[in-house]
PDB file of C-alpha atoms in Angstrom:
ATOM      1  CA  UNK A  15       5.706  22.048  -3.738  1.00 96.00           C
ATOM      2  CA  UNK A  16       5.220  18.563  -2.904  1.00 98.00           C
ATOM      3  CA  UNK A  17       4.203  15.943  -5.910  1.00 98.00           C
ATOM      4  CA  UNK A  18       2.063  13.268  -4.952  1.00 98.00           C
ATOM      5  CA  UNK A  19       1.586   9.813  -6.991  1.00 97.00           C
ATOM      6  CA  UNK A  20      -1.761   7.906  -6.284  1.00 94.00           C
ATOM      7  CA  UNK A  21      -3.790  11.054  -5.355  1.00 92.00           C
ATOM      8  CA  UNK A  22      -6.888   9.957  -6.396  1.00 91.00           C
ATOM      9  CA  UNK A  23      -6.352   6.040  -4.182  1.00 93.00           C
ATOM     10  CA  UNK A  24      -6.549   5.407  -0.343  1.00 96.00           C
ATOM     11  CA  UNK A  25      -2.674   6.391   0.459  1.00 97.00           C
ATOM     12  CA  UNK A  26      -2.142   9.254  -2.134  1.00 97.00           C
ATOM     13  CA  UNK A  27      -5.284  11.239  -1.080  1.00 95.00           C
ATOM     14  CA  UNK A  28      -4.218  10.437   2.586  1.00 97.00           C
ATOM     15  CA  UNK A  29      -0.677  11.913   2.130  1.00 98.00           C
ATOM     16  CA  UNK A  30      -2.440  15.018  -0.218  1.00 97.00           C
ATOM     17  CA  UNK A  31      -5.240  15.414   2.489  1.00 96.00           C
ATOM     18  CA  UNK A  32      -2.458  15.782   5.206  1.00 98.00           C
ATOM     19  CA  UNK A  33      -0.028  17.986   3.141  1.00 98.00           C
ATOM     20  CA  UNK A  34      -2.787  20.385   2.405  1.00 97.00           C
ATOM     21  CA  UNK A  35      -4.104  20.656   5.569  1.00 96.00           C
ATOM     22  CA  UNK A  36      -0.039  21.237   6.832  1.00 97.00           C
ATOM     23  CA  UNK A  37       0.041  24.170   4.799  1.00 96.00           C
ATOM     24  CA  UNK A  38       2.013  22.550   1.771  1.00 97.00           C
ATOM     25  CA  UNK A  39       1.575  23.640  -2.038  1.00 97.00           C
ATOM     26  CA  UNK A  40       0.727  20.148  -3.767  1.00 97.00           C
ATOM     27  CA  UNK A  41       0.666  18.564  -7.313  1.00 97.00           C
ATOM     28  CA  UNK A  42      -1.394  15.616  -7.986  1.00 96.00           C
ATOM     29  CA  UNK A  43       0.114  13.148 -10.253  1.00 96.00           C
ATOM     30  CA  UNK A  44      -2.614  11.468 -12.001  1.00 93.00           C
ATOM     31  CA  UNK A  45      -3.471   8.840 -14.371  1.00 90.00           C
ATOM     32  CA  UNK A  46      -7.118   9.850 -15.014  1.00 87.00           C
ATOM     33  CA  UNK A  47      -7.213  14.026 -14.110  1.00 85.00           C
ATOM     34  CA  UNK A  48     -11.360  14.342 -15.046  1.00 81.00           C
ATOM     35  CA  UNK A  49     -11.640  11.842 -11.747  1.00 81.00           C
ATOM     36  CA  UNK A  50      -9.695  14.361  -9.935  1.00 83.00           C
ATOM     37  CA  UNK A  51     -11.747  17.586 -10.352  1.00 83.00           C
ATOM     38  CA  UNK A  52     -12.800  18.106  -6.852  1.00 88.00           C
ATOM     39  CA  UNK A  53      -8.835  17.952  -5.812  1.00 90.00           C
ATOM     40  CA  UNK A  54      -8.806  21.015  -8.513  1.00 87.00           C
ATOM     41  CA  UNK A  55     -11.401  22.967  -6.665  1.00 86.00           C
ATOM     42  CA  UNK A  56      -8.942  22.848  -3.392  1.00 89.00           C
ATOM     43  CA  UNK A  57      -5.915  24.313  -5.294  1.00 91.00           C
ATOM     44  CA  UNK A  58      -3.995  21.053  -5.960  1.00 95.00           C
ATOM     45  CA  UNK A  59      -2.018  21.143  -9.720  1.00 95.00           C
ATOM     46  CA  UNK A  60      -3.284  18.459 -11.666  1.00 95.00           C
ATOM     47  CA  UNK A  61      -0.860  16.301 -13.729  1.00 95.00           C
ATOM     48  CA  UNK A  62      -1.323  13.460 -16.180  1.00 95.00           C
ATOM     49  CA  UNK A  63       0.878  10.611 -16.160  1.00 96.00           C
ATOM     50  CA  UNK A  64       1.258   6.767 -16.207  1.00 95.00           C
ATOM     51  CA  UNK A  65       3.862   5.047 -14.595  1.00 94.00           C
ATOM     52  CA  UNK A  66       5.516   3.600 -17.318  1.00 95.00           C
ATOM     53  CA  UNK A  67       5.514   6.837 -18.813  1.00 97.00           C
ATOM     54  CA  UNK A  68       9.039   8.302 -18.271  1.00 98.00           C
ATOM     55  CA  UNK A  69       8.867  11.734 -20.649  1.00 98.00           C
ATOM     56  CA  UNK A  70       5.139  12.381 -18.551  1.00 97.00           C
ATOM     57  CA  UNK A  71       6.455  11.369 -15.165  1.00 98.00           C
ATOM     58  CA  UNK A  72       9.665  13.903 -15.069  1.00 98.00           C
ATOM     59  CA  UNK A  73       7.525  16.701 -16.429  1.00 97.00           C
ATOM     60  CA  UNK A  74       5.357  15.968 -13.728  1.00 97.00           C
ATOM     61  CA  UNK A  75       8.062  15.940 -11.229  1.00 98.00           C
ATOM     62  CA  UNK A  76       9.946  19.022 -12.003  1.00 98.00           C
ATOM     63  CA  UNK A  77       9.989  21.450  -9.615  1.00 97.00           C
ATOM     64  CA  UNK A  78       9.086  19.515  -6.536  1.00 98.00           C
ATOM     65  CA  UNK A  79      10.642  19.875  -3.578  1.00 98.00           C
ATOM     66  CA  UNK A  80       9.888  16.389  -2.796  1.00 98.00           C
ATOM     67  CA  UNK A  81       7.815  13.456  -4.601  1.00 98.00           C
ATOM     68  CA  UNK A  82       5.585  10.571  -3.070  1.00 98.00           C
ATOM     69  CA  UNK A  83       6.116   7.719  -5.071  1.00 98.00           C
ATOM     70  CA  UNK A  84       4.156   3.807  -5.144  1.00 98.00           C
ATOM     71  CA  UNK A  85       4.151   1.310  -7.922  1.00 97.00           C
ATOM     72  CA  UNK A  86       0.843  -0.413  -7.291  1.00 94.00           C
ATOM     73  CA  UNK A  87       0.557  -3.849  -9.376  1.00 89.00           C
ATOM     74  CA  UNK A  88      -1.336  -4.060 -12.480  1.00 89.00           C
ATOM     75  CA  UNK A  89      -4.741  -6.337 -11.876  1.00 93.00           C
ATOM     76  CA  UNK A  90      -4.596  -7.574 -15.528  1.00 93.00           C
ATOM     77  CA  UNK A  91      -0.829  -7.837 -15.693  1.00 95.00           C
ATOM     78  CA  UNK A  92       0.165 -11.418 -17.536  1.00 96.00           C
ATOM     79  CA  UNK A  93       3.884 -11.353 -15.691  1.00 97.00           C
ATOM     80  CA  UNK A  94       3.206  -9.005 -12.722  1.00 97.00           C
ATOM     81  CA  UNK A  95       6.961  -9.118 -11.572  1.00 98.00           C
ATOM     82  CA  UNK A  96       7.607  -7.807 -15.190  1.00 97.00           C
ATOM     83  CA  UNK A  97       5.051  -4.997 -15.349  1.00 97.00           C
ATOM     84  CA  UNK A  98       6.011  -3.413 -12.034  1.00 97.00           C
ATOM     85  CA  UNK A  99       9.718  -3.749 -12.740  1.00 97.00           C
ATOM     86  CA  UNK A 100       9.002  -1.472 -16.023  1.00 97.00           C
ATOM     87  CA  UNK A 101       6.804   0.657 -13.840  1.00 97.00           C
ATOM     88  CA  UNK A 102       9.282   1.161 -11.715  1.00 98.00           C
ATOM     89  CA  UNK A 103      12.151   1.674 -13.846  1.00 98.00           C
ATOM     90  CA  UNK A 104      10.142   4.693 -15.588  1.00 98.00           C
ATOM     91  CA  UNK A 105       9.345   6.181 -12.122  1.00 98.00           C
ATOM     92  CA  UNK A 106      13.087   5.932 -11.090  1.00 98.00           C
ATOM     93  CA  UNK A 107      14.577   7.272 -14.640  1.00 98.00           C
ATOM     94  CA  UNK A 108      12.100  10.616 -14.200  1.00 98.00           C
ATOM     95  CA  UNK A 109      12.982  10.985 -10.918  1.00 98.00           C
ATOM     96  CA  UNK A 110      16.111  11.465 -11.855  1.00 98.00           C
ATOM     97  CA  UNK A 111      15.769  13.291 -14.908  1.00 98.00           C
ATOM     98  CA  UNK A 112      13.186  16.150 -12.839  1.00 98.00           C
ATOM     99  CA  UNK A 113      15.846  15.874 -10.513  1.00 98.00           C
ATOM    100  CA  UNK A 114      14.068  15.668  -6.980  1.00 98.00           C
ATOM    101  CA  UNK A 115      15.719  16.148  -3.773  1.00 98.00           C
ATOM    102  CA  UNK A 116      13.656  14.045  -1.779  1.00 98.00           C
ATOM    103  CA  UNK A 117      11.318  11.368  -2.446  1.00 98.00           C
ATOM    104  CA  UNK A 118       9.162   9.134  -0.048  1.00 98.00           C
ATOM    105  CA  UNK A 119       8.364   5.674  -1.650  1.00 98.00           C
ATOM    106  CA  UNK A 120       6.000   3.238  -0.660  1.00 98.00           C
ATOM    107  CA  UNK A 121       6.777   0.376  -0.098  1.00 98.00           C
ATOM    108  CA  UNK A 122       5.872  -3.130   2.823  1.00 98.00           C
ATOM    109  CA  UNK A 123       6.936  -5.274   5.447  1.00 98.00           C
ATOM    110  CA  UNK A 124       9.027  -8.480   3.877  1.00 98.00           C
ATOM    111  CA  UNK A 125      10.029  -6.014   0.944  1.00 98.00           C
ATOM    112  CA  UNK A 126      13.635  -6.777   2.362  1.00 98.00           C
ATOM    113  CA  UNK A 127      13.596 -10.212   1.134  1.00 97.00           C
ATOM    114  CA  UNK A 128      14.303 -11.264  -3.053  1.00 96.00           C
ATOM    115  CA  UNK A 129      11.489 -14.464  -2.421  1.00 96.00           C
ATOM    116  CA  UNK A 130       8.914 -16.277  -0.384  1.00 97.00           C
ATOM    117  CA  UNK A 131       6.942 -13.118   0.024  1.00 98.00           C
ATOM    118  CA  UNK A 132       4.643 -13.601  -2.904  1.00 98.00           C
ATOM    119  CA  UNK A 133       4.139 -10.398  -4.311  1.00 98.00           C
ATOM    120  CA  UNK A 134       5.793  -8.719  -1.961  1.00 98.00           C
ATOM    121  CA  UNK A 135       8.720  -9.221  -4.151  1.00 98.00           C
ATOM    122  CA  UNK A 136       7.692  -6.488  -6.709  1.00 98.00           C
ATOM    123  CA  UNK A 137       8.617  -3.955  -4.192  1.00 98.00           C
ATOM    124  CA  UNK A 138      11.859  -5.106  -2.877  1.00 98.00           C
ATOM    125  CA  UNK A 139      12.312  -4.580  -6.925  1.00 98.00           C
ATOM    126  CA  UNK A 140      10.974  -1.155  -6.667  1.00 98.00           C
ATOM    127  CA  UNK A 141      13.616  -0.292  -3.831  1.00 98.00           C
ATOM    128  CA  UNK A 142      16.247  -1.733  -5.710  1.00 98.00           C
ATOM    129  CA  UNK A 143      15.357   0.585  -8.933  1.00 98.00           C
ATOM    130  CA  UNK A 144      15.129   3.815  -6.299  1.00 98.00           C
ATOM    131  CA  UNK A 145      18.198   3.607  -4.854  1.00 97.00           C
ATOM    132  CA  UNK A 146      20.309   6.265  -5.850  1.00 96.00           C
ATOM    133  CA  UNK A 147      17.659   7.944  -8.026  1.00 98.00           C
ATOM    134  CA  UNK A 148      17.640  11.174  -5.349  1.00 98.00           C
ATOM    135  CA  UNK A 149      20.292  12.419  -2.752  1.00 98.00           C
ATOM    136  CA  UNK A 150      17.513  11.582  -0.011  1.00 98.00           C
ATOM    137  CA  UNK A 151      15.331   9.024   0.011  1.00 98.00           C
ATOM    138  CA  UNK A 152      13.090   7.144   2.308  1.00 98.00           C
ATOM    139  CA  UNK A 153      11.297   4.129   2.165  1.00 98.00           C
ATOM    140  CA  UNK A 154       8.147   3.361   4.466  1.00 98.00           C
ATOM    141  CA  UNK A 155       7.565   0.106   4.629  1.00 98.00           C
ATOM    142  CA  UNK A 156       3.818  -0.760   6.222  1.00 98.00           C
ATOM    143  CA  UNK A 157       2.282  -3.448   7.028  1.00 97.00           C
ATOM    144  CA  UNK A 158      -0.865  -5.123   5.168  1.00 97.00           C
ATOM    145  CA  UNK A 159      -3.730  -2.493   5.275  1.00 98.00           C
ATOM    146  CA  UNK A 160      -6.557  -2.890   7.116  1.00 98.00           C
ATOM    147  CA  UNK A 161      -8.837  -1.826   4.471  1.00 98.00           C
ATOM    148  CA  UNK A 162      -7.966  -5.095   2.873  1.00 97.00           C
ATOM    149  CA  UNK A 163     -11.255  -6.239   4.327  1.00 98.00           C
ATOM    150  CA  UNK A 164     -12.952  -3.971   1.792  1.00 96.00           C
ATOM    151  CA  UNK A 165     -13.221  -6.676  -0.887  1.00 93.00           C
ATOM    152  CA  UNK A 166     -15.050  -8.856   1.133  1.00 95.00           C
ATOM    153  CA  UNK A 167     -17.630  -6.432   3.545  1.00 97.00           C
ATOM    154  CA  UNK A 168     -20.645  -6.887   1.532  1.00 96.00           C
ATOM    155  CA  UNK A 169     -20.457 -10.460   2.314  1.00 96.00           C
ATOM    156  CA  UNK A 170     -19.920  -9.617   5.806  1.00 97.00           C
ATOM    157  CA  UNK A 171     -23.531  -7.867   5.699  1.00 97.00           C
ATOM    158  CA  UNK A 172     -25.548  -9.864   3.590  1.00 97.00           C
ATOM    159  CA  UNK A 173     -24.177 -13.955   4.998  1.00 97.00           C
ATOM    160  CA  UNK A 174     -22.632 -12.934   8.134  1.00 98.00           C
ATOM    161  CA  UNK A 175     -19.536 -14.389   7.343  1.00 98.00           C
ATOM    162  CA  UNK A 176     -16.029 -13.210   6.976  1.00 98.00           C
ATOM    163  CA  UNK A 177     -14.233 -15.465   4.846  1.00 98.00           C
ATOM    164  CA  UNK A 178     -10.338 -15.131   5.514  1.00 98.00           C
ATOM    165  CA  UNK A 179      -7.666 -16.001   3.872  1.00 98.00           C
ATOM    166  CA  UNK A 180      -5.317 -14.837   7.015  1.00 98.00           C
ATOM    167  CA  UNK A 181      -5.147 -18.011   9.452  1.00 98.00           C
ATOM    168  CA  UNK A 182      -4.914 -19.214  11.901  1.00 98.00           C
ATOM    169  CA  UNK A 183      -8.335 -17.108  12.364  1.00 98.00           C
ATOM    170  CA  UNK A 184      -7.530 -16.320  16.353  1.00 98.00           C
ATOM    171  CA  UNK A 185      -3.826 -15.390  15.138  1.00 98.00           C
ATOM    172  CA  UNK A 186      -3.095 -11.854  15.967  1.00 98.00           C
ATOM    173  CA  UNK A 187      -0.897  -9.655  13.287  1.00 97.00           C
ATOM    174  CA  UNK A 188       0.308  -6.436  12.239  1.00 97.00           C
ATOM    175  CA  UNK A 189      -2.022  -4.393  10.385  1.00 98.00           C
ATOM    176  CA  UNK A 190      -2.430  -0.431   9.459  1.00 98.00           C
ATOM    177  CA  UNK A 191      -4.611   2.123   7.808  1.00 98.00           C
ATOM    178  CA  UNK A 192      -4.001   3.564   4.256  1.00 98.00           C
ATOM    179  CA  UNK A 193      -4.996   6.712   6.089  1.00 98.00           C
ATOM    180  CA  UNK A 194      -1.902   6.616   9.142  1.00 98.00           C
ATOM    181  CA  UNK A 195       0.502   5.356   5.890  1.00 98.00           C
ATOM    182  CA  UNK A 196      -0.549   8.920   4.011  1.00 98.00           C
ATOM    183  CA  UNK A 197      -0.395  10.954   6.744  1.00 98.00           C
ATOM    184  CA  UNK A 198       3.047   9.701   7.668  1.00 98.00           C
ATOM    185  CA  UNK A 199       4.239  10.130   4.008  1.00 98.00           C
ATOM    186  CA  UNK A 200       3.108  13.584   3.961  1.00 98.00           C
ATOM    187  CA  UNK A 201       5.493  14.423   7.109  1.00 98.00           C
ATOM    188  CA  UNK A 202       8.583  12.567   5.604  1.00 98.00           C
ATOM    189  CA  UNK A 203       8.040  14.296   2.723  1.00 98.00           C
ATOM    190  CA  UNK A 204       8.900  17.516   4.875  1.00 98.00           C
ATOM    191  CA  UNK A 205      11.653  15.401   6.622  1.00 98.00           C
ATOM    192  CA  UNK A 206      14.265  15.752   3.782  1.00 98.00           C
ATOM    193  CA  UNK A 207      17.985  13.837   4.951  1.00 97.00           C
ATOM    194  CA  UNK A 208      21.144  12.617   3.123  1.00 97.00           C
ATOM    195  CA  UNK A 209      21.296   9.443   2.001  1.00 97.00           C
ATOM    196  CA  UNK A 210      18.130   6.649   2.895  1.00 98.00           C
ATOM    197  CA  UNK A 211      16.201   5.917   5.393  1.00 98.00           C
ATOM    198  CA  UNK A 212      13.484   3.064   6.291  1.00 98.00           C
ATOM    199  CA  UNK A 213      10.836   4.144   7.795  1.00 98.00           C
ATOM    200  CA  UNK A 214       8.576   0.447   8.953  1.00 98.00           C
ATOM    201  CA  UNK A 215       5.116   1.465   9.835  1.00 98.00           C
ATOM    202  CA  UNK A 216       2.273  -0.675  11.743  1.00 98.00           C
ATOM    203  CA  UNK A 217      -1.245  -0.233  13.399  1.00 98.00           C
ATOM    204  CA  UNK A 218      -1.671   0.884  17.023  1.00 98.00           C
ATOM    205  CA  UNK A 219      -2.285  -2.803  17.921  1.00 98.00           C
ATOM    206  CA  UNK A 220      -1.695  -6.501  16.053  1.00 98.00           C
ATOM    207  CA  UNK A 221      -5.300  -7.678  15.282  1.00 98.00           C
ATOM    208  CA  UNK A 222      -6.786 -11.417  14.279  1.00 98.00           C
ATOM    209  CA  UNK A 223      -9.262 -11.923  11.418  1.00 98.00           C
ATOM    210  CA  UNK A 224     -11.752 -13.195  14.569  1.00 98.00           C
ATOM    211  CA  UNK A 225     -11.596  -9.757  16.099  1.00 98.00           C
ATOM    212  CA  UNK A 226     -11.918  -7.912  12.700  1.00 98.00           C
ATOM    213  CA  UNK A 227     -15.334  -9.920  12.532  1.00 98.00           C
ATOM    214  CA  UNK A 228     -16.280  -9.091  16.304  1.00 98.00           C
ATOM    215  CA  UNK A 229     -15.465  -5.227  15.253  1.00 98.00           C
ATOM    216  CA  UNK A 230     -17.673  -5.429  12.068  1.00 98.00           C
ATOM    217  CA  UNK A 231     -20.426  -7.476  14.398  1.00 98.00           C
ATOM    218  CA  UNK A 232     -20.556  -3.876  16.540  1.00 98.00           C
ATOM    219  CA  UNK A 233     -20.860  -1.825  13.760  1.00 98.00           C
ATOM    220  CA  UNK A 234     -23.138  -4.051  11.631  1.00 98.00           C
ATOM    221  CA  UNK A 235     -25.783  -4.585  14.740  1.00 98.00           C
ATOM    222  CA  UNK A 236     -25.558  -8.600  13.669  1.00 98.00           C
ATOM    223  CA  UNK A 237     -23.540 -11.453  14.389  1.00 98.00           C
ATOM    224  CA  UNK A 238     -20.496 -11.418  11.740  1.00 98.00           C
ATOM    225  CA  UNK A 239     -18.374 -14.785  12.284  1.00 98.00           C
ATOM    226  CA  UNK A 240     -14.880 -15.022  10.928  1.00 98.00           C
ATOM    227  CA  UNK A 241     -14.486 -18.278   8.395  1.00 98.00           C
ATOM    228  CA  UNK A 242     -11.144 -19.563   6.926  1.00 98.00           C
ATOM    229  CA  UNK A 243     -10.785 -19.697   3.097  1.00 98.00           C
ATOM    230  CA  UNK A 244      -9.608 -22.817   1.938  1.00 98.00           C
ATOM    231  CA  UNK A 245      -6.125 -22.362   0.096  1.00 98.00           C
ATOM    232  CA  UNK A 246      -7.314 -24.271  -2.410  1.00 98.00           C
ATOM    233  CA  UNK A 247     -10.033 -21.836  -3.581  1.00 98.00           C
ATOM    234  CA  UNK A 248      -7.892 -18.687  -3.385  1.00 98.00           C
ATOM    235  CA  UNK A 249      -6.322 -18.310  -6.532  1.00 98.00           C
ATOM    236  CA  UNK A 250      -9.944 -19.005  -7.966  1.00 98.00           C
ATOM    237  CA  UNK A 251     -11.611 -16.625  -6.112  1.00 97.00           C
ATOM    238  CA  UNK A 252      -9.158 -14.358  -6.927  1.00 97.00           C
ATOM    239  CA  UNK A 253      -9.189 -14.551 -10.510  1.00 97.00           C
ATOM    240  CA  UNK A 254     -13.243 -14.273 -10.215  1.00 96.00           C
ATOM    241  CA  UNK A 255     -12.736 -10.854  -8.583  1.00 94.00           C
ATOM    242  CA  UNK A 256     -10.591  -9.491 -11.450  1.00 96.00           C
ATOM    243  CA  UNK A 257      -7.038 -10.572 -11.418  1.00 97.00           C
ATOM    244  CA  UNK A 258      -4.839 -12.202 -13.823  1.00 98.00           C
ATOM    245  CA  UNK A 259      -3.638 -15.120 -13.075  1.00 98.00           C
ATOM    246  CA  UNK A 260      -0.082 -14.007 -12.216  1.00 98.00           C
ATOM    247  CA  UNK A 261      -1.179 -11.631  -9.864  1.00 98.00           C
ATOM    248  CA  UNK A 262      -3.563 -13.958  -7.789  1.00 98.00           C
ATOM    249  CA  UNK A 263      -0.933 -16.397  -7.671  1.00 98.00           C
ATOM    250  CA  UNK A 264       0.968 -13.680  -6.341  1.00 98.00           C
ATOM    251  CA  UNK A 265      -0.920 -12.521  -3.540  1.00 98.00           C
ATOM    252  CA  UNK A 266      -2.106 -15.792  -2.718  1.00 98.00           C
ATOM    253  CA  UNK A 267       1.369 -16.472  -2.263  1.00 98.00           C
ATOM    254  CA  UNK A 268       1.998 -13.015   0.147  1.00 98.00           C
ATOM    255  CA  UNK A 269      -0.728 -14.731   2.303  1.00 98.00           C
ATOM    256  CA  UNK A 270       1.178 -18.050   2.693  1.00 98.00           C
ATOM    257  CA  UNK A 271       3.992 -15.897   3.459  1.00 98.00           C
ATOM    258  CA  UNK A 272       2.156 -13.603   6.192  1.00 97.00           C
ATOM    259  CA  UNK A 273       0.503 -17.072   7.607  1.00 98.00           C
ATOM    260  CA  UNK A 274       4.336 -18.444   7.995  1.00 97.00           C
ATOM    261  CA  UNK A 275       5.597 -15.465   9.291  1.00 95.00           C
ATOM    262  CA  UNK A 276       7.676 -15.021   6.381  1.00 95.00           C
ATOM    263  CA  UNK A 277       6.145 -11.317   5.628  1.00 96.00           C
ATOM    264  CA  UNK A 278       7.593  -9.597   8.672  1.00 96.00           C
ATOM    265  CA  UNK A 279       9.598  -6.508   9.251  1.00 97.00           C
ATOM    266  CA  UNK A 280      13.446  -6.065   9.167  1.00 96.00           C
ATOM    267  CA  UNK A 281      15.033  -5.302  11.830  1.00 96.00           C
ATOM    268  CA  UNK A 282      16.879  -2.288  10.959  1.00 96.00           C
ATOM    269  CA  UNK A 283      15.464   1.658  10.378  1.00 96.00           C
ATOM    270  CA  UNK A 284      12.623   3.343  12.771  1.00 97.00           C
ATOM    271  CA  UNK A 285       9.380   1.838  13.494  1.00 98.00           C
ATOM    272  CA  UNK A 286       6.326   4.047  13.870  1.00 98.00           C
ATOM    273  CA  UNK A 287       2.480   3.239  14.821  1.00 98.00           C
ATOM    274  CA  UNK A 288       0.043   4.917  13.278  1.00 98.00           C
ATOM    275  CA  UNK A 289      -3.209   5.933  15.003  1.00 98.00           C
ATOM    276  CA  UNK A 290      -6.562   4.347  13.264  1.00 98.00           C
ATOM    277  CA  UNK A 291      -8.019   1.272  15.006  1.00 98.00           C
ATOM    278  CA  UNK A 292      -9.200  -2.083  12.901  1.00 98.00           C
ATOM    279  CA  UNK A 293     -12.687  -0.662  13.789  1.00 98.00           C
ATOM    280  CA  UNK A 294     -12.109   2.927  13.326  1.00 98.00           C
ATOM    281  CA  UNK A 295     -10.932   1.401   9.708  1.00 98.00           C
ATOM    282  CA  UNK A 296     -13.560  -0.670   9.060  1.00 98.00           C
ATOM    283  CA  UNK A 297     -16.505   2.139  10.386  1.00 98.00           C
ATOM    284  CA  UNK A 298     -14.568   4.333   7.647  1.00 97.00           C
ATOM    285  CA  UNK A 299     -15.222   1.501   4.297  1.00 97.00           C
ATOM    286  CA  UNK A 300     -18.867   0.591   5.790  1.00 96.00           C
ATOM    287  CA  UNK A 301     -19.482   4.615   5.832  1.00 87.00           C
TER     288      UNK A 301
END
């Protein structure tokens, strides 16, 4: 039996989706279960857990074969370095506790580096805490998602604009779907090995914010023209969508990196493309 974190978000009910449809017996490890019925109905083992929940997370782990793991940031988080580092700590200790063989972790491009990579950096932590935690181990590192874009659609529609905080706007860059990052955690998961592996994952092709707004001007029927953010009003905006201010300094500081350059892949472990265009990605929020 496979255990799968994030069940109910875009990668997690990827990586389920796929591992059911291989054949695989799966257990959903959930925060909120009575938002998970319909995974219920298909046979899936509902667990309840929170990540910084180590007593939860190891009773949710035992007995798996093999465990997808991610330690998503907290929105409201005051210190968001400090919040995923206990996360991620918790995850680690019941991993080992539940003893699993095998575990998959999520993880991103730049996560190599300890700074410049804005929050990037709370995942090079979460490696660090894995390592060790289970006789195999692999890390997939992707790329930023495409269905970043999601956030900001509905102002695609109704202005025609696609503000962008990726620039320059004709600069192409590596992008992939949540869904080809849970469909390639549900194979590793049956890929079990000694020792770690890195596993970095992209899109089928590099994409600019210019063509992401010619893509969305097909599907929309009307013009949809690509518009650079000014730095100063990102942290701002961010905050207005939610965020503490920690964590949109954070991110605002993971674009500066991606803008440099300073978010890219190391060169070491495999590198894999995954299969779902920008457009096929962007058809899939707008539907």
């Amino acid at each position: 039996m496979f255990a799968i974190s994030g069940a109910t978000g875009q990668t997690g009910g990827a990586a389920l989706a796929a591992a059911l449809a291989a054949g695989h017996a799966v257990k959903a490890v959930v925060r909120e279960p009575g938002r998970a019925v319909a995974l219920a109905e298909k046979g899936v083992v509902l667990v309840k857990a929170d990540l910084d929940d180590v007593e939860a997370l190891a009773a949710a782990f035992a007995g798996a074969e093999a465990a997808y793991v991610l330690n998503p940031v907290p929105h409201a988080a005051e210190d968001v370095f400090a919040a995923a580092a206990k996360n991620g700590a918790a995850i680690a200790e019941a991993i080992r506790r539940a003893g699993v063989p095998h575990v998959v972790a999520l993880s991103s491009s730049g996560a190599h580096r300890t700074e410049g990579t804005g929050i990037v950096r709370a995942l090079h932590d979460f490696e660090q805490a894995l390592r060790g935690a289970a006789p195999s181990l692999t890390f997939i590192r992707a790329t930023e998602f495409m269905e970043n874009w999601g956030s900001i659609l509905t102002v695609a529609a109704e202005h025609g604009i696609l503000p962008s905080m990726r620039q320059p706007l004709d600069a192409a860059g590596e992008t992939v779907s949540a869904v080809d990052v849970g469909r390639h955690a549900a194979a590793e998961l049956a890929r079990p090995h000694a020792g770690e592996r890195i596993v970095n994952l992209k899109g089928p092709a590099e994409y600019s914010p210019e063509q992401a707004a010619q893509a969305l001007t097909e599907l929309l029927g009307q013009p949809v023209l690509a518009v650079p953010t000014p730095r100063e009003e990102w942290e701002p905006g961010l905050t207005a969508a939610g965020l503490s201010a920690s964590h949109a300094r954070e991110l605002a500081g993971l674009y500066d990196a991606m803008n440099a350059g300073r978010a890219g892949f190391e060169d070491i472990g495999e590198t894999h493309r995954g299969s779902v265009t920008l457009k096929q990605a962007l058809a899939g929020l707008l539907g």
